[in-house]
């Protein structure tokens, strides 16, 4: 079983064992968080899923929220989804805000 793979788009895809190790989590916990929607599999099969190489960061964030704020897993998942949405909206907003560094 391959633990890493490069997608045709050039995106590095990694197996669940790699994601778990990089996130500092047990693979069973990673599977649980995947089922809850923290990250989506980006390739592979249901039995051997592959994830984008940045999935470990999202999983680690959910674990930190659970540990540091005392959230349950569902709360940590929701918090991660809300934080991701805030990031998306802030990125969009920056495109429409006037830049202050332009000469007047």
CSV table of C-alpha atoms in Angstrom, one decimal:
chain,number,residue,atom,x,y,z
A,1,UNK,CA,0.0,0.0,0.0
A,2,UNK,CA,1.4,3.4,-1.0
A,3,UNK,CA,1.6,5.9,1.7
A,4,UNK,CA,2.1,8.9,-0.6
A,5,UNK,CA,1.1,9.6,-4.2
A,6,UNK,CA,1.3,12.6,-6.5
A,7,UNK,CA,-2.0,13.4,-8.1
A,8,UNK,CA,-2.1,14.4,-11.8
A,9,UNK,CA,-2.5,18.1,-10.7
A,10,UNK,CA,0.8,17.9,-8.8
A,11,UNK,CA,-0.9,17.7,-5.4
A,12,UNK,CA,0.8,15.4,-2.9
A,13,UNK,CA,-1.7,12.8,-1.5
A,14,UNK,CA,-0.8,10.9,1.6
A,15,UNK,CA,-2.3,7.8,3.3
A,16,UNK,CA,-4.0,7.7,6.7
A,17,UNK,CA,-0.9,6.5,8.5
A,18,UNK,CA,1.1,9.5,7.3
A,19,UNK,CA,-1.6,12.0,8.1
A,20,UNK,CA,-2.0,10.4,11.6
A,21,UNK,CA,1.7,10.5,12.3
A,22,UNK,CA,2.1,14.1,11.1
A,23,UNK,CA,-1.0,15.2,13.2
A,24,UNK,CA,0.2,13.3,16.2
A,25,UNK,CA,-3.0,11.3,16.4
A,26,UNK,CA,-3.8,7.6,16.3
A,27,UNK,CA,-5.1,6.4,12.9
A,28,UNK,CA,-8.4,5.3,14.5
A,29,UNK,CA,-9.0,8.8,15.8
A,30,UNK,CA,-8.2,10.2,12.3
A,31,UNK,CA,-10.7,7.8,10.8
A,32,UNK,CA,-13.3,9.1,13.3
A,33,UNK,CA,-12.5,12.7,12.6
A,34,UNK,CA,-12.8,12.0,8.9
A,35,UNK,CA,-16.2,10.5,9.4
A,36,UNK,CA,-17.2,13.6,11.3
A,37,UNK,CA,-16.1,15.9,8.5
A,38,UNK,CA,-12.9,17.6,9.7
A,39,UNK,CA,-11.2,16.7,6.4
A,40,UNK,CA,-12.4,14.9,3.3
A,41,UNK,CA,-10.6,12.2,1.5
A,42,UNK,CA,-9.2,13.5,-1.7
A,43,UNK,CA,-8.5,10.2,-3.4
A,44,UNK,CA,-7.8,6.5,-3.0
A,45,UNK,CA,-10.6,4.2,-1.9
A,46,UNK,CA,-12.8,3.9,1.1
A,47,UNK,CA,-10.6,1.2,2.5
A,48,UNK,CA,-7.3,3.0,1.7
A,49,UNK,CA,-8.2,6.8,1.6
A,50,UNK,CA,-5.7,9.4,0.5
A,51,UNK,CA,-5.7,13.0,1.8
A,52,UNK,CA,-4.1,16.3,0.7
A,53,UNK,CA,-0.8,16.8,2.4
A,54,UNK,CA,-2.3,19.7,4.5
A,55,UNK,CA,-5.0,17.5,6.1
A,56,UNK,CA,-2.7,16.8,9.1
A,57,UNK,CA,-2.8,20.4,10.1
A,58,UNK,CA,-6.6,20.5,10.1
A,59,UNK,CA,-6.8,17.3,12.1
A,60,UNK,CA,-4.2,18.6,14.7
A,61,UNK,CA,-6.3,21.8,15.0
A,62,UNK,CA,-9.4,19.8,15.8
A,63,UNK,CA,-7.5,17.8,18.5
A,64,UNK,CA,-6.0,21.1,20.0
A,65,UNK,CA,-9.5,22.6,20.1
A,66,UNK,CA,-10.8,19.6,21.9
A,67,UNK,CA,-7.9,19.5,24.4
A,68,UNK,CA,-7.4,23.2,25.0
A,69,UNK,CA,-11.0,24.3,25.1
A,70,UNK,CA,-12.6,21.1,26.4
A,71,UNK,CA,-14.8,20.7,23.4
A,72,UNK,CA,-16.2,17.4,22.5
A,73,UNK,CA,-15.3,16.0,19.0
A,74,UNK,CA,-18.5,17.4,17.4
A,75,UNK,CA,-17.8,20.8,18.8
A,76,UNK,CA,-14.2,20.7,17.6
A,77,UNK,CA,-15.4,19.7,14.1
A,78,UNK,CA,-17.9,22.6,14.1
A,79,UNK,CA,-15.2,25.0,15.3
A,80,UNK,CA,-12.8,23.9,12.6
A,81,UNK,CA,-15.5,24.3,9.9
A,82,UNK,CA,-16.4,27.8,11.2
A,83,UNK,CA,-12.7,28.8,11.3
A,84,UNK,CA,-12.2,27.6,7.7
A,85,UNK,CA,-15.3,29.6,6.6
A,86,UNK,CA,-14.0,32.7,8.4
A,87,UNK,CA,-10.7,32.4,6.5
A,88,UNK,CA,-12.5,32.1,3.2
A,89,UNK,CA,-14.6,35.2,3.9
A,90,UNK,CA,-11.6,37.2,5.0
A,91,UNK,CA,-9.8,36.2,1.9
A,92,UNK,CA,-12.7,37.3,-0.2
A,93,UNK,CA,-13.1,40.6,1.7
A,94,UNK,CA,-9.4,41.5,1.2
A,95,UNK,CA,-10.0,41.5,-2.6
A,96,UNK,CA,-12.6,44.3,-2.1
A,97,UNK,CA,-10.9,46.4,0.5
A,98,UNK,CA,-9.0,49.4,-0.7
A,99,UNK,CA,-5.3,49.1,-0.2
A,100,UNK,CA,-3.8,51.8,2.1
A,101,UNK,CA,-0.3,51.5,0.6
A,102,UNK,CA,-1.2,53.1,-2.7
A,103,UNK,CA,0.1,56.7,-3.2
A,104,UNK,CA,-2.7,59.3,-3.2
